[in-house]
Short mmCIF file of C-alpha atoms in Angstrom, two decimals:
data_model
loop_
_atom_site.label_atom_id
_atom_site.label_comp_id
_atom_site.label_asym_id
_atom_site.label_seq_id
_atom_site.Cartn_x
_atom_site.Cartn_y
_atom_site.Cartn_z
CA UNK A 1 60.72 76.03 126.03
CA UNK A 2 61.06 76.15 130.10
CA UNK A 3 64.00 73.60 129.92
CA UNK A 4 67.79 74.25 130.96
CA UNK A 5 68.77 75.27 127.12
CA UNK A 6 65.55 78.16 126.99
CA UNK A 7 66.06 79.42 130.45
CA UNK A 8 69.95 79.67 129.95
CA UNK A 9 69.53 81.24 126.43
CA UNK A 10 67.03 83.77 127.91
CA UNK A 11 69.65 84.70 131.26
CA UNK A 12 72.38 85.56 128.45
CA UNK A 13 70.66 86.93 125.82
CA UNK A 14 69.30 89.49 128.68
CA UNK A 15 72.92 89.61 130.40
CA UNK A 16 73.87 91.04 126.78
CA UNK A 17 70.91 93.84 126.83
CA UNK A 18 68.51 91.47 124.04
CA UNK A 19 64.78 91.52 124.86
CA UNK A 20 63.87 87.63 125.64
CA UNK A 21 60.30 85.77 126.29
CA UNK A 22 60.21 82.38 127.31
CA UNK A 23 57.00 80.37 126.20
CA UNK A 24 56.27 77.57 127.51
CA UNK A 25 53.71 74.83 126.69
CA UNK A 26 53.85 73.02 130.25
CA UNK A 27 52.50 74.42 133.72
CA UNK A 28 56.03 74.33 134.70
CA UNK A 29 59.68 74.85 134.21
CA UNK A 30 62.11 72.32 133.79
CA UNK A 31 61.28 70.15 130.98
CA UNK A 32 63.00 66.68 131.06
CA UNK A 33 64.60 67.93 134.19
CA UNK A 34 61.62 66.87 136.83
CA UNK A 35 62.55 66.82 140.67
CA UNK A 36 59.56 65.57 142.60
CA UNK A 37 59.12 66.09 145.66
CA UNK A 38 57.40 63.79 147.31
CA UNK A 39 56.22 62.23 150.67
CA UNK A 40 58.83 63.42 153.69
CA UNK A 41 59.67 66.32 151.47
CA UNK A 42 62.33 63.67 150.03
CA UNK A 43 63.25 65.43 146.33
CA UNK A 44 63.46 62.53 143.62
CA UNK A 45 64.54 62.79 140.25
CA UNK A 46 62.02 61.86 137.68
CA UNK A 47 64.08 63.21 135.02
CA UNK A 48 67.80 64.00 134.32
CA UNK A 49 69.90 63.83 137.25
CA UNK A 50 73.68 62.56 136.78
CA UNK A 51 76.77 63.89 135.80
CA UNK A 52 80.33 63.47 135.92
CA UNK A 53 83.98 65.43 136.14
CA UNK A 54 84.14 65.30 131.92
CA UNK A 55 80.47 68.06 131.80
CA UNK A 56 83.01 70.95 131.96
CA UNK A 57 80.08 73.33 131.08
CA UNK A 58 77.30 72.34 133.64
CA UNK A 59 79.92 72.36 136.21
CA UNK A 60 81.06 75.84 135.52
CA UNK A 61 76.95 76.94 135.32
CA UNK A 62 76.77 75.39 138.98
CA UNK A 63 79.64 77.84 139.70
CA UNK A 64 78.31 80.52 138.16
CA UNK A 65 75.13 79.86 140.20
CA UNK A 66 76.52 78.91 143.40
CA UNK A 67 74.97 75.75 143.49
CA UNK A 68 76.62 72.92 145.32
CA UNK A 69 76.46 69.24 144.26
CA UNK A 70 77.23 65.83 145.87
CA UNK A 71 78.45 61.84 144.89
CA UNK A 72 76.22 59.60 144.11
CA UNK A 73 76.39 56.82 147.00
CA UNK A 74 77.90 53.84 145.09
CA UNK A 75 79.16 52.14 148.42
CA UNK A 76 79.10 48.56 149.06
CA UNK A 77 77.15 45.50 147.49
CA UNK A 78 76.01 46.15 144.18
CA UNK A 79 73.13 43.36 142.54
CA UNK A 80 73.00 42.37 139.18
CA UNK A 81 70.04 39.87 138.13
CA UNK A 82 70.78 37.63 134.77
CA UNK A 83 67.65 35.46 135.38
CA UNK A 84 64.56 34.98 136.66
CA UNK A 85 65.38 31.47 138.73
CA UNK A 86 68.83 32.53 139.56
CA UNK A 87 69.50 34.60 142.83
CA UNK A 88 71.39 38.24 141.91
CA UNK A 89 74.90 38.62 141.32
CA UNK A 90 76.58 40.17 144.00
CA UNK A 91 79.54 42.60 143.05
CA UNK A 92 81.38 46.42 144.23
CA UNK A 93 81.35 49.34 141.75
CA UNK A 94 84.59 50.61 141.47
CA UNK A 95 84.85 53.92 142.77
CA UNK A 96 87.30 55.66 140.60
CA UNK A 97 84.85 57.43 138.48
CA UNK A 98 81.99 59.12 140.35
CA UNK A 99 78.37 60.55 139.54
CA UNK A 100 77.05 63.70 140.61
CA UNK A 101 73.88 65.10 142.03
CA UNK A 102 72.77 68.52 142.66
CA UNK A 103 72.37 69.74 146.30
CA UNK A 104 68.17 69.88 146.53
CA UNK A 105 67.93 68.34 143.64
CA UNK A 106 68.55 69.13 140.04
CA UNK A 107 65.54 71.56 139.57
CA UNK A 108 67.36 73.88 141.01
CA UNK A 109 69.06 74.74 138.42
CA UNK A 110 66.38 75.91 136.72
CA UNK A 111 64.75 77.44 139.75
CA UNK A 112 67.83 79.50 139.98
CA UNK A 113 68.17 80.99 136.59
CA UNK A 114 64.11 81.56 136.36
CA UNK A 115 65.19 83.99 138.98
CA UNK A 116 66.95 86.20 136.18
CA UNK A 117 64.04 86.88 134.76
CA UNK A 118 60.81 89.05 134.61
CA UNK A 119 57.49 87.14 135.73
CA UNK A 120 56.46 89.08 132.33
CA UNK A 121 59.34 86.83 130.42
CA UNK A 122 58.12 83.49 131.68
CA UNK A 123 55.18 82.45 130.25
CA UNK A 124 53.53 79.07 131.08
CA UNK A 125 50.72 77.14 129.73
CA UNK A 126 51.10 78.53 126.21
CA UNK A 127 51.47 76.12 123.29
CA UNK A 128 53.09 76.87 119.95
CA UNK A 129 51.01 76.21 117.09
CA UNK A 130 52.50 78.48 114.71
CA UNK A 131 55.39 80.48 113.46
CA UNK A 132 54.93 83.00 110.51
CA UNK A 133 58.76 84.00 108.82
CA UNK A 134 57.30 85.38 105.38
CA UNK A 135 57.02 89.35 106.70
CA UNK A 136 60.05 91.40 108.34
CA UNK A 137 59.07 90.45 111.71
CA UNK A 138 58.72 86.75 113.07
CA UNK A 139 54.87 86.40 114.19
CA UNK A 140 54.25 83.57 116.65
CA UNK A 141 50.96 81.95 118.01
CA UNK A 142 50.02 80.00 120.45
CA UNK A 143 46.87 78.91 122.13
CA UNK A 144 46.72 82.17 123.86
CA UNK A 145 48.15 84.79 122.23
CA UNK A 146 50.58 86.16 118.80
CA UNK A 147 54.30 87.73 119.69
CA UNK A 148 56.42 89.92 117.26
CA UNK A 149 60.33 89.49 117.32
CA UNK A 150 63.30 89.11 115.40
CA UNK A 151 63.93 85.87 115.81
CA UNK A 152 62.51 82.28 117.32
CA UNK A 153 65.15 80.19 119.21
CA UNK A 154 63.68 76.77 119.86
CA UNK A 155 64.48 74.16 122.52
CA UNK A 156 61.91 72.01 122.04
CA UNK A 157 63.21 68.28 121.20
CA UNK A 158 63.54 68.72 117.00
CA UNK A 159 61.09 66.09 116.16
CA UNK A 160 58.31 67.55 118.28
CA UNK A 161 58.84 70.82 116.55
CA UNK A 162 58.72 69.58 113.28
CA UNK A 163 56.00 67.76 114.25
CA UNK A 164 53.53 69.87 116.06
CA UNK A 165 54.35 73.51 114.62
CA UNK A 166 53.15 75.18 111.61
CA UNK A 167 55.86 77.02 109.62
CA UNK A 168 55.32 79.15 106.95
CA UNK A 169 56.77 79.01 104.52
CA UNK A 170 57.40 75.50 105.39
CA UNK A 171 60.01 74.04 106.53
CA UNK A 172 63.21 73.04 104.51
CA UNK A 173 62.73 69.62 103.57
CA UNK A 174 66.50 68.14 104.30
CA UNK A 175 65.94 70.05 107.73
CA UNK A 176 62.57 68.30 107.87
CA UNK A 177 63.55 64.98 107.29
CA UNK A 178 65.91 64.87 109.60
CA UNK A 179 64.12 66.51 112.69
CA UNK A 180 61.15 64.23 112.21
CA UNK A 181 63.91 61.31 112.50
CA UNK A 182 65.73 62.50 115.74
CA UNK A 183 65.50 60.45 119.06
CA UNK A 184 64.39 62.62 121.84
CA UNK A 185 65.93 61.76 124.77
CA UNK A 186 64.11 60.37 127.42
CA UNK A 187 61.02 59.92 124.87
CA UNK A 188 60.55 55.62 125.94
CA UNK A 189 62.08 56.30 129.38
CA UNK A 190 59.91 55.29 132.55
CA UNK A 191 61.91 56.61 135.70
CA UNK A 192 59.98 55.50 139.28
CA UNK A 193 61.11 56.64 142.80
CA UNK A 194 60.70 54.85 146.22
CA UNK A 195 60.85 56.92 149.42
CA UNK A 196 61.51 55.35 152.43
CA UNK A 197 61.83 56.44 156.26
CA UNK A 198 65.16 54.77 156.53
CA UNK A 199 68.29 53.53 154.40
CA UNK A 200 67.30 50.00 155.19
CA UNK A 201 69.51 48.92 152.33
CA UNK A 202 73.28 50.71 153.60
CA UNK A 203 72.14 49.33 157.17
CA UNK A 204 72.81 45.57 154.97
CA UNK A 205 75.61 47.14 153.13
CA UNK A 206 73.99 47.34 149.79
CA UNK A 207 74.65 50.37 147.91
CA UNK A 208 71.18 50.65 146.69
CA UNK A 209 72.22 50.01 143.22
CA UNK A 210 70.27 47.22 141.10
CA UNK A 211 70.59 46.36 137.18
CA UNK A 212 68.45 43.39 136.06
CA UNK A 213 67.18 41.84 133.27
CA UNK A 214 64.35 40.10 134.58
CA UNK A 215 62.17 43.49 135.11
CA UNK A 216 60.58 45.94 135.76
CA UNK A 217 63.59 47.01 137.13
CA UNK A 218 66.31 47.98 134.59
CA UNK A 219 68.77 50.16 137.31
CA UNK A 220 67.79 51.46 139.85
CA UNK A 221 70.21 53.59 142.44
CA UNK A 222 70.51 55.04 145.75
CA UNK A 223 68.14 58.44 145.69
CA UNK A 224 68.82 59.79 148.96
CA UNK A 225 69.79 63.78 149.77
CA UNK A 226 73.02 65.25 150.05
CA UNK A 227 72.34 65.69 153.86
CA UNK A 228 71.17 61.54 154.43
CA UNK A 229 68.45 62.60 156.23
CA UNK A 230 65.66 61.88 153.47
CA UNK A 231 66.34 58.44 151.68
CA UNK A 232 64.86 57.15 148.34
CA UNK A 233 65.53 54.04 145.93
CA UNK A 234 64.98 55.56 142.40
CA UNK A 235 65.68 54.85 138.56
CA UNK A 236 64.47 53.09 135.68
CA UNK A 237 62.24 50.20 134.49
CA UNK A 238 61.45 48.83 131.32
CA UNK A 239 59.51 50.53 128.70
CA UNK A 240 57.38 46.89 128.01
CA UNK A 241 55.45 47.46 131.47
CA UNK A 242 53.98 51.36 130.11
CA UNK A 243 50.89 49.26 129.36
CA UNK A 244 49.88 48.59 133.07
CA UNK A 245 48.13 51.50 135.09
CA UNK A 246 50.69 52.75 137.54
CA UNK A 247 49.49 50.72 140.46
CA UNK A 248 50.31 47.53 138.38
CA UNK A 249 53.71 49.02 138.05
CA UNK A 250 54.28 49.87 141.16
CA UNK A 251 53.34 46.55 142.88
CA UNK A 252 55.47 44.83 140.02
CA UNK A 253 58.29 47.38 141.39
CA UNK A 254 57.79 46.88 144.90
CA UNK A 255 57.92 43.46 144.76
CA UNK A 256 61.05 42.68 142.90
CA UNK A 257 62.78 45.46 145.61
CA UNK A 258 61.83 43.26 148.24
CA UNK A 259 63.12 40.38 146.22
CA UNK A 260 66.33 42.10 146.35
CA UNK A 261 66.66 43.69 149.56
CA UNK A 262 63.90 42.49 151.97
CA UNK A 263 60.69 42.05 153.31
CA UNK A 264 61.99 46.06 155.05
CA UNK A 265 61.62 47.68 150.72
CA UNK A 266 57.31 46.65 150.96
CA UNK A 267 57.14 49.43 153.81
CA UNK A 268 57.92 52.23 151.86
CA UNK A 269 56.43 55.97 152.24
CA UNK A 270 55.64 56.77 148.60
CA UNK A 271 55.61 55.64 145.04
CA UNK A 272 56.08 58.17 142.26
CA UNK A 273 56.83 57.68 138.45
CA UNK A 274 56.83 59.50 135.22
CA UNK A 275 56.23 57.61 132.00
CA UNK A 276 58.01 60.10 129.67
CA UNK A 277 56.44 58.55 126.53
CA UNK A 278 53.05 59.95 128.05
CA UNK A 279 54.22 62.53 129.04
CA UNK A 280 52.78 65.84 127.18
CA UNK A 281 55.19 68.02 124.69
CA UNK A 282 57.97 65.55 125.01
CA UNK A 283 56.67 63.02 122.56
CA UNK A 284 54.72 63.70 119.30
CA UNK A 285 52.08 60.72 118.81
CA UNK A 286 53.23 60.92 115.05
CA UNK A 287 56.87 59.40 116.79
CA UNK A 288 55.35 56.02 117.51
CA UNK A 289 54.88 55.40 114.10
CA UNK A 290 58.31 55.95 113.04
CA UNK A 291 61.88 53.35 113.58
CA UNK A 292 64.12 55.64 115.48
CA UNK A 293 66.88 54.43 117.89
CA UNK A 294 68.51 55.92 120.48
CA UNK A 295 70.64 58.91 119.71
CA UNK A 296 69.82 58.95 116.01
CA UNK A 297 70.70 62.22 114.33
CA UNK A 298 71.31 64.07 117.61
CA UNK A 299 73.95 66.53 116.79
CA UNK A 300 73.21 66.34 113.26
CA UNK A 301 74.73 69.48 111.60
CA UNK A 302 71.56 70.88 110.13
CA UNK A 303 70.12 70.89 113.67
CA UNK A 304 72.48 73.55 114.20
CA UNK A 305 72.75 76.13 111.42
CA UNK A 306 70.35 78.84 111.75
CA UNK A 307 66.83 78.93 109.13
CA UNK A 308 64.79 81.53 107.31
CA UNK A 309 68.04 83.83 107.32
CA UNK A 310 68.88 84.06 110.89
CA UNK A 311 65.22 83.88 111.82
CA UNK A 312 64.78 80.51 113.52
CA UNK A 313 67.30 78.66 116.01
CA UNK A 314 67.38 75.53 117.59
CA UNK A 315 68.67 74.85 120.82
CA UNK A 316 68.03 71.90 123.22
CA UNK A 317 70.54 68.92 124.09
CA UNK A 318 69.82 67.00 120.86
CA UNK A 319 71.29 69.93 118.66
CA UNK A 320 75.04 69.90 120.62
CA UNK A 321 77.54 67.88 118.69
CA UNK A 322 78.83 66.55 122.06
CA UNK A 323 76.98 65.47 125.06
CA UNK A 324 73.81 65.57 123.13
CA UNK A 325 71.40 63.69 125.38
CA UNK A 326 73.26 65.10 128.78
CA UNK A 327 72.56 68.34 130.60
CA UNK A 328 75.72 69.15 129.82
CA UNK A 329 74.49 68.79 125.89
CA UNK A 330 71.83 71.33 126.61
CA UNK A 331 74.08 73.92 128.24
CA UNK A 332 76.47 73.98 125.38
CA UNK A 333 73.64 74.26 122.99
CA UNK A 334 72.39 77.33 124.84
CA UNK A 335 76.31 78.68 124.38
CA UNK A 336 75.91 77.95 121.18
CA UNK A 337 72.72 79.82 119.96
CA UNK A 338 73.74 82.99 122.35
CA UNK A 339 76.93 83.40 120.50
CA UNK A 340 75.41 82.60 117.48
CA UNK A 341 72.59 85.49 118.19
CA UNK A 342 75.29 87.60 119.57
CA UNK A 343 77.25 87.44 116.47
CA UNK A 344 73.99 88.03 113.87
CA UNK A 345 72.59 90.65 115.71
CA UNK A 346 75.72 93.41 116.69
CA UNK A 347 76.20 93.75 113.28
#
């Protein structure tokens, strides 16, 4: 996989002199991390985007990478909607605990450490249908092509893999069991994203930042760049509207932002959304059938020993025993399997 975990495994596992391929099933990097950029060249975040003073590793990677980041604008009237026939709840967010955003938005991140590597170590549009452990060396198809190597590191959200790849032998059954029942983050997510020519909103002193219960809106924030000179409304909205088409959804949207701030949110630039659940290679169709809530197993400790004697890793933010469901889960996963390959393989 493409996503922060594979491409930071693959930039220190060749930092170390270890000869890395990264396959991936998508026609592009990223995975849940999705910055779109849209109308006025205005990037939105369709996918993971926040984090705080406390994700001690992502912060040092944005170091390492010399990538800057900014506050999330949390300034002045906040709304909260309990009801339908009630007006919203007006209230300030106190300000003693900011957000973060990357500078350009957070795909570049990944932008940045695809840049370590080979075009010949990047490989898109390739899915994983099997992985063969019974002979010396680890075969691996996909759609395309078979690779040879010493070992499979996967980033892939654990349920999907046990889901959608063939193992052979197969797979342990207590491992099995419990990657089939772990929440993927972002699986039932719906994120949308509303540019706009102007801040209309911070010109009435609202901060931009909605949480409702009447719908489709669930929270939505203040998307604009670090710079203010390209302006967005963005966040989520409630999984019960993925039924609609996506211009049902966005007039639904639309119309409950001018509800909130005006008749100035119907004259907006751009609509954009990603319904996560449809998304491909995030969500197995087999994961609709089963009752998993948020978070379940993620962390689990047999998500993060290694299989098939030292043959088969898993990475990704739903392995790390803290932070799982964060970027900053992912990148101490990826810390994790490097030292873990380190370790196996100098001996």
């Amino acid at each position: 996989g493409a996503g922060l975990s594979g491409l930071l495994i693959a930039k220190r596992l060749q930092a170390l002199n270890y000869s890395a391929i990264v396959i991936e099933a998508r026609n592009r990097i990223g995975g849940r991390i999705f910055t779109n950029k849209s109308s006025l060249e205005t990037p939105v975040e369709l996918g993971a985007t926040w984090f705080g003073h406390q994700h001690s590793e992502l912060l040092k990677l944005l170091k390492e990478l010399g990538l800057g980041y900014f506050e999330q604008y949390m300034y002045g009237t906040a709304l909260f909607e309990a009801f339908s026939m009630a007006p919203p709840q007006e209230f300030n967010i106190p300000q003693d605990i900011p957000s973060y955003r990357v500078v350009g938005g957070t795909q570049k991140i990944l932008e940045h450490l695809a840049n370590f590597l080979n075009p010949d170590q990047l490989l898109l549009n390739q899915i994983v249908t099997d992985i063969d452990f019974s002979q010396e060396k680890v075969h691996l198809k996909t759609n395309k092509q078979t690779f040879s190597a010493d070992c499979i590191i996967s980033t892939i959200p654990p349920s999907l893999f046990a889901h959608s790849i063939n193992c052979t032998p197969i797979l342990p059954e207590d491992f099995s069991n419990i990657a089939r029942l772990t929440h993927t983050w972002m699986q039932d997510s719906t994120k949308v994203a509303v540019v706009y020519k102007n801040s209309f909103w911070r010109e009435k002193n609202f901060s931009g930042t909605v949480f409702s219960n009447v719908g489709p809106i669930t929270e939505f924030y203040d998307q604009s760049d670090a710079s203010n000179t390209r302006f967005a409304l963005c966040g989520f909205i409630s999984g019960g509207y993925s039924y609609l088409s996506a211009e049902e959804r966005k007039e639904k949207v639309i119309t409950q932002l001018v509800k909130l701030f005006g008749k100035d949110a119907a004259n907006f630039d751009s609509y954009s959304e990603t319904v996560w659940a449809d998304e491909p290679f995030t969500k197995h169709e087999m994961q609709a059938q089963l009752n998993v809530i948020p978070h379940q197993n993620n962390g689990h400790p047999l998500l993060q020993e290694a299989l098939y004697n030292n043959r088969l890793y898993l990475g990704g933010t739903e392995t790390s025993n803290e932070f799982y469901g964060y970027m900053e889960g992912a990148v101490r996963a990826a810390n994790r399997v490097v030292k873990e390959i380190k370790t196996t393989f100098s001996n």
